[in-house]
GROMACS .gro file of N, CA and C in nm:
model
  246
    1UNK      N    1   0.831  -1.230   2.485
    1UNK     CA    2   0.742  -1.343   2.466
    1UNK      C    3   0.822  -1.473   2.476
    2UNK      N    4   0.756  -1.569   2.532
    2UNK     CA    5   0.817  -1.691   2.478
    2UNK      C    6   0.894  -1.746   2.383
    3UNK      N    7   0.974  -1.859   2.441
    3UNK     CA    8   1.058  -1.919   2.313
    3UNK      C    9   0.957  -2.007   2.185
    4UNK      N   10   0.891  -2.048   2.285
    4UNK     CA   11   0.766  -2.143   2.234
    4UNK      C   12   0.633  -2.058   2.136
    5UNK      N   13   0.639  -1.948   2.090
    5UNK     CA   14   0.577  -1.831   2.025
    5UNK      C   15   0.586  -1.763   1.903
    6UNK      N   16   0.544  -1.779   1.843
    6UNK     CA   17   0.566  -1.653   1.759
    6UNK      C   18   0.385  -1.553   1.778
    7UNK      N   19   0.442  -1.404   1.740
    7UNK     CA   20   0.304  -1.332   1.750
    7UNK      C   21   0.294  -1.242   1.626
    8UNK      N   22   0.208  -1.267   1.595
    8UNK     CA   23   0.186  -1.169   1.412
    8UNK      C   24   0.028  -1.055   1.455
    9UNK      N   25   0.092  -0.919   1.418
    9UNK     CA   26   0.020  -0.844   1.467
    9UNK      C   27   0.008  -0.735   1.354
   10UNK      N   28  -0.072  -0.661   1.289
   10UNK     CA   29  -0.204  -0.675   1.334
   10UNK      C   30  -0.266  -0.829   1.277
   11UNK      N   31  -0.387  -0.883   1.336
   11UNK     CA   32  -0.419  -0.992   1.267
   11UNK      C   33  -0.583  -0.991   1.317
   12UNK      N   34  -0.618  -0.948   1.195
   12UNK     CA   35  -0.688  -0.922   1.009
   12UNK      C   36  -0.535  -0.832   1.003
   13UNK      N   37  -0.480  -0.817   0.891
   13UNK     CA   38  -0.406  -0.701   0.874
   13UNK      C   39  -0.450  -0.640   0.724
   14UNK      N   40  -0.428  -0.494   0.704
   14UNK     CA   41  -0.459  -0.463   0.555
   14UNK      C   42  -0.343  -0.418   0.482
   15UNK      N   43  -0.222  -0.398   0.529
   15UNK     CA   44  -0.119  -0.372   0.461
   15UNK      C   45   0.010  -0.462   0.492
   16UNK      N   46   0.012  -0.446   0.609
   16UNK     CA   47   0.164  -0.505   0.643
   16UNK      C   48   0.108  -0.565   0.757
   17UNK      N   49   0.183  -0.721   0.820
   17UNK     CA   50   0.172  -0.739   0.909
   17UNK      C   51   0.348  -0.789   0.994
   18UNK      N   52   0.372  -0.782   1.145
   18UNK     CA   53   0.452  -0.826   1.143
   18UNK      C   54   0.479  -0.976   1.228
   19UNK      N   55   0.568  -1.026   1.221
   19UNK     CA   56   0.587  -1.148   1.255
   19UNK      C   57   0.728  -1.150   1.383
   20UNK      N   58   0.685  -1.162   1.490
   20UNK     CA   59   0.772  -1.168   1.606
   20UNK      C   60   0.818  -1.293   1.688
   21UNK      N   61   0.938  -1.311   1.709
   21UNK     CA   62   0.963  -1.484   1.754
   21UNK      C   63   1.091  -1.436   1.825
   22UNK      N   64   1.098  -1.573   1.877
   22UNK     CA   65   1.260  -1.550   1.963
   22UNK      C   66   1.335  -1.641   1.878
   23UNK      N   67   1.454  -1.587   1.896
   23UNK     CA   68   1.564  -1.643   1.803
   23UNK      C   69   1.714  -1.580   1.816
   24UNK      N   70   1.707  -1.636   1.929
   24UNK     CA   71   1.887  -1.533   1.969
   24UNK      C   72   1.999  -1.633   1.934
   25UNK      N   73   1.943  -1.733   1.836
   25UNK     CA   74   2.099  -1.802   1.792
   25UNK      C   75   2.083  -1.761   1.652
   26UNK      N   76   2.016  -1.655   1.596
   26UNK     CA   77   1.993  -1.651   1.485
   26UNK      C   78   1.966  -1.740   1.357
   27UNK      N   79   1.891  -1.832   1.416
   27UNK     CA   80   1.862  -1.941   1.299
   27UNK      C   81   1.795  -1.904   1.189
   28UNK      N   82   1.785  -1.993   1.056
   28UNK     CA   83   1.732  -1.966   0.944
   28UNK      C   84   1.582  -1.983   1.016
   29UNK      N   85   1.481  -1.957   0.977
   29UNK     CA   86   1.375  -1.934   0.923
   29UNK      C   87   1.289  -1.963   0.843
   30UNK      N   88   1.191  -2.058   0.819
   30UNK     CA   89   1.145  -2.006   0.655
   30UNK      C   90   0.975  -1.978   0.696
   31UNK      N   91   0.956  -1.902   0.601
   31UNK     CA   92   0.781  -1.853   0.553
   31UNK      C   93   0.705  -1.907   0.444
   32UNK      N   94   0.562  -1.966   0.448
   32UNK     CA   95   0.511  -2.041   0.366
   32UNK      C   96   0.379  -1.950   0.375
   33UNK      N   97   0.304  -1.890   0.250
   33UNK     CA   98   0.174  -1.857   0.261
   33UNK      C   99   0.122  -1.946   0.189
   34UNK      N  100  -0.010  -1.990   0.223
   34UNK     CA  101  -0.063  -2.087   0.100
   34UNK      C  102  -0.275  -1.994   0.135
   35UNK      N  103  -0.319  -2.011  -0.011
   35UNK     CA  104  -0.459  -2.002  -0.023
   35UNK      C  105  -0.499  -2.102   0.064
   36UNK      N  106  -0.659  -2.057   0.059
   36UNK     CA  107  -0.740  -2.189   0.122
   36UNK      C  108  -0.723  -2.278   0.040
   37UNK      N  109  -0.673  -2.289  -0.043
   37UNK     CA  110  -0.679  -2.452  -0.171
   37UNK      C  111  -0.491  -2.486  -0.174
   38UNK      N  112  -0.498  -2.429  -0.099
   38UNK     CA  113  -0.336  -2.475  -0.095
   38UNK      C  114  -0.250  -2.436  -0.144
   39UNK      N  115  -0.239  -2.389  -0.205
   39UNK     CA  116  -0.163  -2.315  -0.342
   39UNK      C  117  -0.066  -2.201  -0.264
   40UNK      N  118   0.050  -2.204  -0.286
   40UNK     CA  119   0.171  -2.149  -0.207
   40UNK      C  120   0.125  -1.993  -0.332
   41UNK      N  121   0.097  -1.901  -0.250
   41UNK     CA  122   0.111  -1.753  -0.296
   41UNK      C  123   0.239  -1.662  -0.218
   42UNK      N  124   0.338  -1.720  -0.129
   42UNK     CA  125   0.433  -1.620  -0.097
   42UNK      C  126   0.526  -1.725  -0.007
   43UNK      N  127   0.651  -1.711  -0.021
   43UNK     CA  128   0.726  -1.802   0.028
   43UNK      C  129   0.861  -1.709   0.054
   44UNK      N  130   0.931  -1.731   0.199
   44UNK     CA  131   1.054  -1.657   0.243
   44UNK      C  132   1.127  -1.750   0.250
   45UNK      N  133   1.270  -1.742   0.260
   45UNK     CA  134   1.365  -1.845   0.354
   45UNK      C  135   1.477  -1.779   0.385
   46UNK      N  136   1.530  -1.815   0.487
   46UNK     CA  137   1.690  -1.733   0.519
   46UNK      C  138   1.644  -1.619   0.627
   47UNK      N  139   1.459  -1.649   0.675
   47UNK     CA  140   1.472  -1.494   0.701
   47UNK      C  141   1.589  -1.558   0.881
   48UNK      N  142   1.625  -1.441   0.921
   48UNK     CA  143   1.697  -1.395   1.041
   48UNK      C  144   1.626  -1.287   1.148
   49UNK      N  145   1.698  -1.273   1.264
   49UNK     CA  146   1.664  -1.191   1.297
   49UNK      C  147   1.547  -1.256   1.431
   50UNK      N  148   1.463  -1.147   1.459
   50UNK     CA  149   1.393  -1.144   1.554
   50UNK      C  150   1.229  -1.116   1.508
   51UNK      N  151   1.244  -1.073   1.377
   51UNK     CA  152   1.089  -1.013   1.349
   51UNK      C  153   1.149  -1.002   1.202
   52UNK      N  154   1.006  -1.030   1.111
   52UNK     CA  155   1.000  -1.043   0.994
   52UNK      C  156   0.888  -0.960   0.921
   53UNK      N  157   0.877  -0.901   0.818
   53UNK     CA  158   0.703  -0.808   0.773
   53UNK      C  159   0.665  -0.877   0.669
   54UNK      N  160   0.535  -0.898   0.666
   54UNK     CA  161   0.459  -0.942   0.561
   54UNK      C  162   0.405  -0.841   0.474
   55UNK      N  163   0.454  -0.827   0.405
   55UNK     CA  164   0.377  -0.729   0.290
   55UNK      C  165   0.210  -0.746   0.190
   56UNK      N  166   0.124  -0.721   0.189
   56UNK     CA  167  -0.006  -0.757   0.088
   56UNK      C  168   0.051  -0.761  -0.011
   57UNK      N  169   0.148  -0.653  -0.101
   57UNK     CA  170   0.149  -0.660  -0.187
   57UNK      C  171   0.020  -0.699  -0.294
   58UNK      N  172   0.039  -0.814  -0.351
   58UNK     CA  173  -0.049  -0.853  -0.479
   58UNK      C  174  -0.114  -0.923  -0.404
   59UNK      N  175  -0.132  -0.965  -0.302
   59UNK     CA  176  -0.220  -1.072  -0.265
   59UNK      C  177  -0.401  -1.033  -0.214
   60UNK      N  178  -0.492  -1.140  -0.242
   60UNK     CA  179  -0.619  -1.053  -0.282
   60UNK      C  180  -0.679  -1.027  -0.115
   61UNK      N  181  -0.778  -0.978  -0.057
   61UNK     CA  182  -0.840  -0.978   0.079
   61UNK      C  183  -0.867  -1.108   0.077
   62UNK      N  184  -0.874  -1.177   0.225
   62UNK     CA  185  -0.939  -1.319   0.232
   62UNK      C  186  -0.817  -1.373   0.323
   63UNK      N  187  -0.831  -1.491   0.370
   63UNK     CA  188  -0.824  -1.590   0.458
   63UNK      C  189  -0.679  -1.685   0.427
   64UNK      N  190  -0.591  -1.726   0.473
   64UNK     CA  191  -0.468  -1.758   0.442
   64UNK      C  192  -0.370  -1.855   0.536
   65UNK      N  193  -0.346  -1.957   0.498
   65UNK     CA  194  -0.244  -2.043   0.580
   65UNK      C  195  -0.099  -2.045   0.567
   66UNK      N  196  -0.063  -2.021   0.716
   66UNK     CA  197   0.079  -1.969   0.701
   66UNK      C  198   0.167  -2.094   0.757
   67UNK      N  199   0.292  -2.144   0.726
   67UNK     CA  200   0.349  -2.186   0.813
   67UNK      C  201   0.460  -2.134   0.806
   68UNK      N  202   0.550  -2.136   0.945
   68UNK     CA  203   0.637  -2.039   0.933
   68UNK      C  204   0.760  -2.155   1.074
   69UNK      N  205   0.896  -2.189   1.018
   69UNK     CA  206   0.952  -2.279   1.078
   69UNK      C  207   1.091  -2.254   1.068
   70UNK      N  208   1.142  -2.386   1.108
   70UNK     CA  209   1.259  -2.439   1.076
   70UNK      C  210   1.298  -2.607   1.071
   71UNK      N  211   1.456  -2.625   1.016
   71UNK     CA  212   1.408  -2.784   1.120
   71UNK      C  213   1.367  -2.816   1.215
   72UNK      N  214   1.382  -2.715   1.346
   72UNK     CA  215   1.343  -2.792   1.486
   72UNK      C  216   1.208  -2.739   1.506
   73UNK      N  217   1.132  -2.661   1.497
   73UNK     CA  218   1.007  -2.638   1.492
   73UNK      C  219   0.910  -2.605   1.390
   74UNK      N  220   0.802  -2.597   1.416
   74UNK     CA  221   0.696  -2.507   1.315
   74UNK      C  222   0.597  -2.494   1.377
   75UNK      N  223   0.495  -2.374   1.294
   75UNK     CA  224   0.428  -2.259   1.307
   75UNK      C  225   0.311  -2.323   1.241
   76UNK      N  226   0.211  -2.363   1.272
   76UNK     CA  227   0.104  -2.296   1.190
   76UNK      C  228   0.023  -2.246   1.201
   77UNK      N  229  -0.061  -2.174   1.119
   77UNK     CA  230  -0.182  -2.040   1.177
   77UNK      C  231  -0.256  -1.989   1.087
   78UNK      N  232  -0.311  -1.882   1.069
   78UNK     CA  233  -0.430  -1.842   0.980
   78UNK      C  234  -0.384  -1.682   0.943
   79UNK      N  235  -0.421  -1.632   0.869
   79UNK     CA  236  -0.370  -1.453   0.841
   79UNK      C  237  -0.465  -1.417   0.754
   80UNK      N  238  -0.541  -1.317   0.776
   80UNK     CA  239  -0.650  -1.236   0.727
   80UNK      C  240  -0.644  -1.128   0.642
   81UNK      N  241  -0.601  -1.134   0.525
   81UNK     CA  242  -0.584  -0.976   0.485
   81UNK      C  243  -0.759  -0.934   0.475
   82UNK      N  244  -0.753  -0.795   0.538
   82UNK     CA  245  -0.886  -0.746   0.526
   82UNK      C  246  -0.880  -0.575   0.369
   0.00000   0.00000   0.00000
């Protein structure tokens, strides 16, 4: 995929979803979940790598804003736990 991309699949997801990007200088990363009211329910940083998993864990079914960056770019998007 593109440099310009990231792709999170499955999306509705019910358990795990994953998160795929390019990143061959291995830069930091970070992950932001927030409710529809804003409210940060899950937060990463440091991630590495090429692909990252989102876990449900505790988090309830429903509708979710993600941003997912660094300094030189960012992500934003929507994530469904069903």
């Amino acid at each position: 995929h593109g440099s310009n991309a990231i792709i999170i699949t499955p999306n509705p997801f019910i358990d795990q979803a994953r998160i795929q990007f390019s990143n061959p200088e291995e830069k930091a990363y970070y992950l932001i979940i927030r409710d529809i009211s804003g409210k940060i329910v899950r937060e990463g940083r440091g991630i590495r790598g090429e692909e990252y998993f989102i876990s449900k864990g505790l988090l309830s079914t429903g509708l979710y804003l993600y941003e997912f960056g660094n300094s030189e770019k960012k992500y934003l998007g929507k994530l469904l736990i069903e």
